[in-house]
Amino acid sequence: MEDGFLYKILSFLYPVPTSVGAEAAEQPLEVIALGLSRTGTESLSKALNTLGYGPVAHGMRVAGDPALSAAWIRLTFQKMRRVPAGEGSSQYRFDSGLRAATFDTILRPYAALTDNPGTLFAEELIAAYPDAKIIVNKRSDIDAWHTSWKTALLPFCFDWQLWALSFFDRDLFWMVAGWTYLTTKPYCVHRWDEQGRQVYQRHYDWIDSALERHGRAGTELRWEVHDGWAPLCDFLGRSIPEQPFPNGNGPEDFTRLINEQMHIAKQRAWRNVVLCLTLLVAALTYLVGSI
C-alpha cells in the first residue's frame, strides 16, 4: 500500500488539526541541531532558549502533541513515498526534495530545532535553511548512548498494551503512531542490540556527506553536552550566561514526562474501552434474549 494513501486512511479514521503553527508568529529558523536523541538534545534545547532562540522545536513537544505528531508523520510518509523499492532501512536517509515551503508549515513558530523527528530530515533541513547555523551534537561514548536509547525510548516502541489502547482515542492514536513512524521504523529498534550502534554511525556519516553536498562542510559546530556554554556561545555569537549549563532528562525522567503527556488521552481511551465493552455486552444480552 502506498504510504501516502495509508496516511489518508489514518487521518480519516483519526482526524487531527492540520493548521499546525498557523496562529503563531512566523520567524526564521536560526539554529538546527542534527544530533540523535539522547545526545544532550534536551539540555541543548534549554540552552538555546536561554540564549534567545526560543521557542525550540524539540522532540518532547512532538511526543505530547497529537497534531505535531501527525504533521511530522505526514512528512515522513512523503519522504518514504519517494524511495525506490528495496532500499530497506536506508529509505529514511536521503534527500527527498522537501524544502522550506513544506517545513515552514510545522516550524513557523520556532527559532531553533533539536532532536527527533527533525533528525530524520537532516539533509533536507540543511538544504532548506542555508542561513541557519548547524550544530552536530554527538555523544563520544556510543555504548552509553546505545544503552540510554534502549532504556528510555524502546519501552514505548514495544508497549503493545499502549498500542492497542491507542485505537480508542484520537489523540493517543497519533501520539503512539509517532513512536511507530518517527522512531520504531526509521531507527530499526526491533533489532536494536544488533544495529543500534550502526544506526548512530550511519546518521553522523550521512550528516557529514550532506554538509559536503550542500556546501556547508566546516561551517558547523561539533558539540557534546560536557562542552557546555563556551563553544556554543562562541559559535552563536552570544555572551555566556551567568548560570550553570542546563541539565537534560535521564531515562527515568524521560519515561515520567512521556507518561504524563499521555495521561489524559489514556484515561479517555480506557473510558471508551469500557463503553465499547458495555455496549457489546448489552448487544449480546439482547441477542441471546431474543432467541
C-alpha positions as a Markdown table, in Angstrom:
| # | Residue | x | y | z |
|---|---|---|---|---|
| 1 | Met | 0.0 | 0.0 | 0.0 |
| 2 | Glu | 1.4 | 3.4 | -0.9 |
| 3 | Asp | 2.3 | 5.3 | 2.3 |
| 4 | Gly | 0.5 | 8.5 | 1.2 |
| 5 | Phe | -2.7 | 6.5 | 0.8 |
| 6 | Leu | -2.1 | 4.9 | 4.2 |
| 7 | Tyr | -1.8 | 8.4 | 5.8 |
| 8 | Lys | -5.1 | 9.5 | 4.2 |
| 9 | Ile | -6.8 | 6.4 | 5.7 |
| 10 | Leu | -5.3 | 7.1 | 9.2 |
| 11 | Ser | -6.2 | 10.8 | 9.1 |
| 12 | Phe | -9.8 | 9.9 | 8.0 |
| 13 | Leu | -10.2 | 7.4 | 10.9 |
| 14 | Tyr | -8.5 | 9.7 | 13.4 |
| 15 | Pro | -8.9 | 13.4 | 12.2 |
| 16 | Val | -6.3 | 15.8 | 13.5 |
| 17 | Pro | -5.8 | 19.6 | 13.2 |
| 18 | Thr | -3.9 | 20.4 | 10.0 |
| 19 | Ser | -3.1 | 24.1 | 10.8 |
| 20 | Val | 0.0 | 23.4 | 13.0 |
| 21 | Gly | 1.6 | 26.7 | 13.8 |
| 22 | Ala | -0.8 | 28.7 | 11.8 |
| 23 | Glu | -1.7 | 31.1 | 14.6 |
| 24 | Ala | 1.9 | 31.6 | 15.7 |
| 25 | Ala | 4.1 | 34.4 | 14.6 |
| 26 | Glu | 6.4 | 33.5 | 11.7 |
| 27 | Gln | 10.1 | 33.7 | 12.4 |
| 28 | Pro | 13.2 | 32.4 | 10.6 |
| 29 | Leu | 14.7 | 29.1 | 11.7 |
| 30 | Glu | 18.1 | 30.2 | 13.0 |
| 31 | Val | 19.6 | 27.1 | 14.6 |
| 32 | Ile | 19.3 | 23.5 | 13.6 |
| 33 | Ala | 20.8 | 20.7 | 15.8 |
| 34 | Leu | 21.0 | 17.5 | 13.9 |
| 35 | Gly | 22.2 | 15.1 | 16.6 |
| 36 | Leu | 20.2 | 12.0 | 17.5 |
| 37 | Ser | 18.0 | 11.7 | 20.6 |
| 38 | Arg | 19.9 | 11.0 | 23.9 |
| 39 | Thr | 22.9 | 13.2 | 22.8 |
| 40 | Gly | 22.0 | 16.1 | 25.1 |
| 41 | Thr | 19.1 | 17.4 | 23.0 |
| 42 | Glu | 17.1 | 18.4 | 26.0 |
| 43 | Ser | 20.0 | 20.3 | 27.6 |
| 44 | Leu | 20.8 | 21.9 | 24.3 |
| 45 | Ser | 17.1 | 22.9 | 23.8 |
| 46 | Lys | 17.1 | 24.6 | 27.2 |
| 47 | Ala | 20.4 | 26.3 | 26.4 |
| 48 | Leu | 19.1 | 27.7 | 23.1 |
| 49 | Asn | 16.0 | 29.0 | 24.9 |
| 50 | Thr | 18.3 | 30.8 | 27.4 |
| 51 | Leu | 20.3 | 32.3 | 24.6 |
| 52 | Gly | 17.2 | 33.8 | 23.0 |
| 53 | Tyr | 16.5 | 31.1 | 20.3 |
| 54 | Gly | 13.1 | 30.2 | 21.7 |
| 55 | Pro | 10.8 | 28.6 | 21.3 |
| 56 | Val | 12.7 | 25.5 | 20.3 |
| 57 | Ala | 11.1 | 22.7 | 18.3 |
| 58 | His | 12.2 | 19.7 | 20.4 |
| 59 | Gly | 11.1 | 16.0 | 20.3 |
| 60 | Met | 9.3 | 16.2 | 23.6 |
| 61 | Arg | 6.9 | 18.8 | 22.1 |
| 62 | Val | 6.1 | 16.3 | 19.3 |
| 63 | Ala | 5.7 | 13.4 | 21.6 |
| 64 | Gly | 3.0 | 15.2 | 23.6 |
| 65 | Asp | 1.2 | 16.9 | 20.8 |
| 66 | Pro | -1.0 | 14.8 | 18.5 |
| 67 | Ala | -1.3 | 17.5 | 15.9 |
| 68 | Leu | 2.5 | 17.9 | 15.7 |
| 69 | Ser | 3.0 | 14.1 | 15.7 |
| 70 | Ala | 0.6 | 13.7 | 12.8 |
| 71 | Ala | 2.2 | 16.6 | 10.8 |
| 72 | Trp | 5.7 | 15.0 | 11.1 |
| 73 | Ile | 4.3 | 11.6 | 10.2 |
| 74 | Arg | 2.8 | 13.1 | 7.1 |
| 75 | Leu | 6.2 | 14.4 | 6.1 |
| 76 | Thr | 7.8 | 11.0 | 6.8 |
| 77 | Phe | 5.2 | 9.4 | 4.6 |
| 78 | Gln | 6.0 | 11.9 | 1.8 |
| 79 | Lys | 9.7 | 11.0 | 2.2 |
| 80 | Met | 9.1 | 7.3 | 2.1 |
| 81 | Arg | 7.0 | 7.6 | -1.0 |
| 82 | Arg | 10.0 | 8.9 | -2.9 |
| 83 | Val | 12.1 | 5.9 | -2.2 |
| 84 | Pro | 12.7 | 3.1 | -4.7 |
| 85 | Ala | 11.6 | -0.4 | -3.5 |
| 86 | Gly | 14.3 | -2.5 | -1.9 |
| 87 | Glu | 16.3 | 0.2 | -0.1 |
| 88 | Gly | 15.4 | -1.1 | 3.4 |
| 89 | Ser | 16.1 | 1.0 | 6.4 |
| 90 | Ser | 18.1 | 3.5 | 4.3 |
| 91 | Gln | 14.7 | 4.7 | 2.9 |
| 92 | Tyr | 14.7 | 7.3 | 5.6 |
| 93 | Arg | 18.2 | 8.6 | 5.0 |
| 94 | Phe | 18.3 | 10.6 | 1.7 |
| 95 | Asp | 17.3 | 13.9 | 0.3 |
| 96 | Ser | 13.6 | 13.7 | -0.6 |
| 97 | Gly | 13.5 | 17.2 | -2.0 |
| 98 | Leu | 11.3 | 18.5 | 0.8 |
| 99 | Arg | 12.2 | 22.1 | 1.4 |
| 100 | Ala | 11.3 | 25.2 | 3.5 |
| 101 | Ala | 7.9 | 25.7 | 2.0 |
| 102 | Thr | 6.9 | 22.3 | 3.4 |
| 103 | Phe | 8.8 | 22.5 | 6.7 |
| 104 | Asp | 7.6 | 26.0 | 7.5 |
| 105 | Thr | 4.0 | 24.6 | 7.9 |
| 106 | Ile | 5.4 | 23.0 | 11.1 |
| 107 | Leu | 8.4 | 25.1 | 12.0 |
| 108 | Arg | 6.9 | 28.6 | 11.6 |
| 109 | Pro | 6.7 | 29.3 | 15.3 |
| 110 | Tyr | 10.2 | 28.2 | 16.1 |
| 111 | Ala | 13.7 | 29.8 | 16.1 |
| 112 | Ala | 15.6 | 26.6 | 16.6 |
| 113 | Leu | 15.2 | 22.8 | 16.2 |
| 114 | Thr | 16.7 | 19.9 | 18.1 |
| 115 | Asp | 16.1 | 16.2 | 18.4 |
| 116 | Asn | 13.9 | 13.7 | 16.6 |
| 117 | Pro | 11.9 | 13.8 | 14.3 |
| 118 | Gly | 13.8 | 16.7 | 12.7 |
| 119 | Thr | 16.9 | 14.5 | 12.6 |
| 120 | Leu | 15.1 | 12.2 | 10.1 |
| 121 | Phe | 15.2 | 15.2 | 7.7 |
| 122 | Ala | 18.8 | 16.3 | 8.4 |
| 123 | Glu | 19.8 | 16.7 | 4.7 |
| 124 | Glu | 16.5 | 18.4 | 3.7 |
| 125 | Leu | 16.8 | 20.9 | 6.6 |
| 126 | Ile | 20.5 | 21.7 | 5.7 |
| 127 | Ala | 19.3 | 22.5 | 2.1 |
| 128 | Ala | 16.1 | 24.2 | 3.1 |
| 129 | Tyr | 17.6 | 26.7 | 5.6 |
| 130 | Pro | 21.0 | 27.7 | 4.2 |
| 131 | Asp | 21.3 | 30.7 | 6.6 |
| 132 | Ala | 20.6 | 28.6 | 9.7 |
| 133 | Lys | 23.6 | 27.7 | 12.0 |
| 134 | Ile | 24.1 | 23.9 | 12.1 |
| 135 | Ile | 25.0 | 22.1 | 15.3 |
| 136 | Val | 26.1 | 18.5 | 15.2 |
| 137 | Asn | 25.6 | 17.3 | 18.8 |
| 138 | Lys | 27.1 | 13.9 | 19.5 |
| 139 | Arg | 28.0 | 11.6 | 22.3 |
| 140 | Ser | 31.5 | 10.2 | 22.2 |
| 141 | Asp | 30.6 | 7.2 | 24.4 |
| 142 | Ile | 28.5 | 5.3 | 21.8 |
| 143 | Asp | 27.9 | 2.4 | 24.2 |
| 144 | Ala | 26.4 | 4.8 | 26.8 |
| 145 | Trp | 24.2 | 6.4 | 24.1 |
| 146 | His | 23.1 | 2.9 | 22.9 |
| 147 | Thr | 22.1 | 2.0 | 26.5 |
| 148 | Ser | 20.3 | 5.3 | 27.0 |
| 149 | Trp | 18.2 | 4.8 | 23.9 |
| 150 | Lys | 17.4 | 1.3 | 24.9 |
| 151 | Thr | 16.3 | 2.3 | 28.4 |
| 152 | Ala | 14.4 | 5.5 | 27.6 |
| 153 | Leu | 12.9 | 5.0 | 24.1 |
| 154 | Leu | 12.5 | 1.4 | 23.4 |
| 155 | Pro | 9.9 | 0.6 | 26.1 |
| 156 | Phe | 7.4 | 3.0 | 24.3 |
| 157 | Cys | 8.2 | 1.4 | 20.9 |
| 158 | Phe | 7.2 | -2.1 | 22.2 |
| 159 | Asp | 4.4 | -1.3 | 24.5 |
| 160 | Trp | 1.7 | -3.4 | 22.9 |
| 161 | Gln | -0.9 | -2.6 | 25.5 |
| 162 | Leu | -0.4 | 1.1 | 24.8 |
| 163 | Trp | -0.6 | 0.4 | 21.0 |
| 164 | Ala | -3.9 | -1.5 | 21.4 |
| 165 | Leu | -5.3 | 1.2 | 23.7 |
| 166 | Ser | -4.4 | 3.9 | 21.2 |
| 167 | Phe | -7.2 | 2.8 | 18.8 |
| 168 | Phe | -9.8 | 4.0 | 21.3 |
| 169 | Asp | -8.7 | 7.7 | 21.4 |
| 170 | Arg | -7.8 | 10.0 | 18.6 |
| 171 | Asp | -5.1 | 12.0 | 20.4 |
| 172 | Leu | -3.5 | 8.9 | 21.9 |
| 173 | Phe | -3.5 | 7.2 | 18.5 |
| 174 | Trp | -1.3 | 10.0 | 17.0 |
| 175 | Met | 1.0 | 10.1 | 20.0 |
| 176 | Val | 1.6 | 6.3 | 19.7 |
| 177 | Ala | 1.8 | 6.5 | 15.9 |
| 178 | Gly | 4.6 | 8.9 | 16.3 |
| 179 | Trp | 6.6 | 6.3 | 18.2 |
| 180 | Thr | 5.9 | 3.9 | 15.3 |
| 181 | Tyr | 6.6 | 6.0 | 12.3 |
| 182 | Leu | 9.1 | 8.5 | 13.7 |
| 183 | Thr | 11.2 | 6.1 | 15.9 |
| 184 | Thr | 10.5 | 2.4 | 15.6 |
| 185 | Lys | 10.6 | 2.1 | 11.8 |
| 186 | Pro | 13.3 | 4.5 | 10.8 |
| 187 | Tyr | 15.8 | 3.6 | 13.5 |
| 188 | Cys | 15.4 | -0.2 | 13.3 |
| 189 | Val | 14.6 | -0.5 | 17.0 |
| 190 | His | 13.3 | -4.1 | 16.6 |
| 191 | Arg | 16.9 | -5.1 | 16.1 |
| 192 | Trp | 18.5 | -2.5 | 18.4 |
| 193 | Asp | 21.1 | -4.7 | 20.1 |
| 194 | Glu | 22.5 | -5.7 | 16.7 |
| 195 | Gln | 22.0 | -2.5 | 14.7 |
| 196 | Gly | 21.8 | 0.4 | 17.2 |
| 197 | Arg | 25.5 | 1.4 | 17.0 |
| 198 | Gln | 25.3 | 1.2 | 13.2 |
| 199 | Val | 22.3 | 3.5 | 13.3 |
| 200 | Tyr | 24.4 | 6.0 | 15.2 |
| 201 | Gln | 27.3 | 5.8 | 12.8 |
| 202 | Arg | 25.2 | 6.0 | 9.7 |
| 203 | His | 23.4 | 9.0 | 10.9 |
| 204 | Tyr | 26.5 | 11.0 | 11.5 |
| 205 | Asp | 28.2 | 9.8 | 8.3 |
| 206 | Trp | 25.0 | 11.0 | 6.5 |
| 207 | Ile | 25.3 | 14.4 | 8.1 |
| 208 | Asp | 28.9 | 14.7 | 7.1 |
| 209 | Ser | 28.1 | 13.9 | 3.5 |
| 210 | Ala | 25.1 | 16.1 | 3.4 |
| 211 | Leu | 27.1 | 19.1 | 4.7 |
| 212 | Glu | 29.6 | 18.4 | 2.0 |
| 213 | Arg | 27.0 | 18.1 | -0.8 |
| 214 | His | 25.3 | 21.4 | 0.2 |
| 215 | Gly | 28.5 | 23.4 | 0.6 |
| 216 | Arg | 28.2 | 23.7 | 4.4 |
| 217 | Ala | 31.1 | 21.5 | 5.4 |
| 218 | Gly | 33.3 | 23.2 | 8.0 |
| 219 | Thr | 30.6 | 25.7 | 9.0 |
| 220 | Glu | 29.0 | 23.6 | 11.6 |
| 221 | Leu | 29.7 | 23.3 | 15.4 |
| 222 | Arg | 30.6 | 19.8 | 16.6 |
| 223 | Trp | 29.4 | 19.7 | 20.2 |
| 224 | Glu | 28.9 | 17.5 | 23.2 |
| 225 | Val | 27.0 | 18.3 | 26.4 |
| 226 | His | 30.1 | 18.3 | 28.5 |
| 227 | Asp | 31.5 | 21.1 | 26.3 |
| 228 | Gly | 29.0 | 23.4 | 28.0 |
| 229 | Trp | 28.4 | 27.1 | 27.2 |
| 230 | Ala | 31.8 | 28.3 | 25.8 |
| 231 | Pro | 31.9 | 26.7 | 22.3 |
| 232 | Leu | 28.1 | 27.1 | 21.9 |
| 233 | Cys | 28.1 | 30.8 | 22.7 |
| 234 | Asp | 31.2 | 31.4 | 20.7 |
| 235 | Phe | 29.6 | 29.7 | 17.7 |
| 236 | Leu | 26.3 | 31.6 | 18.0 |
| 237 | Gly | 27.9 | 35.0 | 18.9 |
| 238 | Arg | 26.2 | 35.2 | 22.3 |
| 239 | Ser | 27.6 | 36.0 | 25.7 |
| 240 | Ile | 28.0 | 33.2 | 28.2 |
| 241 | Pro | 25.1 | 33.2 | 30.7 |
| 242 | Glu | 26.0 | 33.5 | 34.4 |
| 243 | Gln | 24.3 | 30.2 | 35.2 |
| 244 | Pro | 25.2 | 26.5 | 35.1 |
| 245 | Phe | 24.6 | 24.7 | 31.8 |
| 246 | Pro | 21.1 | 23.2 | 31.9 |
| 247 | Asn | 20.6 | 19.5 | 32.7 |
| 248 | Gly | 18.6 | 17.3 | 30.4 |
| 249 | Asn | 16.4 | 14.4 | 31.3 |
| 250 | Gly | 17.7 | 10.9 | 32.3 |
| 251 | Pro | 15.8 | 7.8 | 31.2 |
| 252 | Glu | 13.6 | 7.8 | 34.3 |
| 253 | Asp | 12.7 | 11.5 | 33.9 |
| 254 | Phe | 12.0 | 10.9 | 30.2 |
| 255 | Thr | 9.6 | 8.0 | 30.9 |
| 256 | Arg | 7.8 | 10.0 | 33.6 |
| 257 | Leu | 7.4 | 13.0 | 31.2 |
| 258 | Ile | 6.0 | 10.9 | 28.4 |
| 259 | Asn | 3.6 | 9.1 | 30.6 |
| 260 | Glu | 2.4 | 12.5 | 32.0 |
| 261 | Gln | 1.8 | 13.7 | 28.4 |
| 262 | Met | -0.3 | 10.7 | 27.6 |
| 263 | His | -2.2 | 10.5 | 30.9 |
| 264 | Ile | -5.4 | 12.3 | 29.9 |
| 265 | Ala | -5.6 | 10.7 | 26.5 |
| 266 | Lys | -5.1 | 7.2 | 28.1 |
| 267 | Gln | -7.9 | 8.0 | 30.6 |
| 268 | Arg | -10.2 | 8.8 | 27.6 |
| 269 | Ala | -9.2 | 5.7 | 25.8 |
| 270 | Trp | -9.9 | 3.4 | 28.8 |
| 271 | Arg | -13.3 | 5.1 | 29.2 |
| 272 | Asn | -14.0 | 4.3 | 25.6 |
| 273 | Val | -12.9 | 0.7 | 26.1 |
| 274 | Val | -15.4 | 0.4 | 28.9 |
| 275 | Leu | -18.1 | 2.0 | 26.9 |
| 276 | Cys | -17.5 | -0.4 | 23.9 |
| 277 | Leu | -17.5 | -3.4 | 26.2 |
| 278 | Thr | -20.7 | -2.3 | 27.9 |
| 279 | Leu | -22.4 | -1.8 | 24.5 |
| 280 | Leu | -21.1 | -5.2 | 23.3 |
| 281 | Val | -22.4 | -7.0 | 26.4 |
| 282 | Ala | -25.7 | -5.2 | 26.1 |
| 283 | Ala | -26.0 | -6.2 | 22.4 |
| 284 | Leu | -25.1 | -9.9 | 23.2 |
| 285 | Thr | -27.6 | -10.0 | 26.0 |
| 286 | Tyr | -30.3 | -8.6 | 23.8 |
| 287 | Leu | -29.5 | -11.2 | 21.0 |
| 288 | Val | -29.4 | -14.1 | 23.4 |
| 289 | Gly | -32.7 | -13.0 | 25.0 |
| 290 | Ser | -34.4 | -12.7 | 21.6 |
| 291 | Ile | -33.5 | -16.3 | 20.6 |
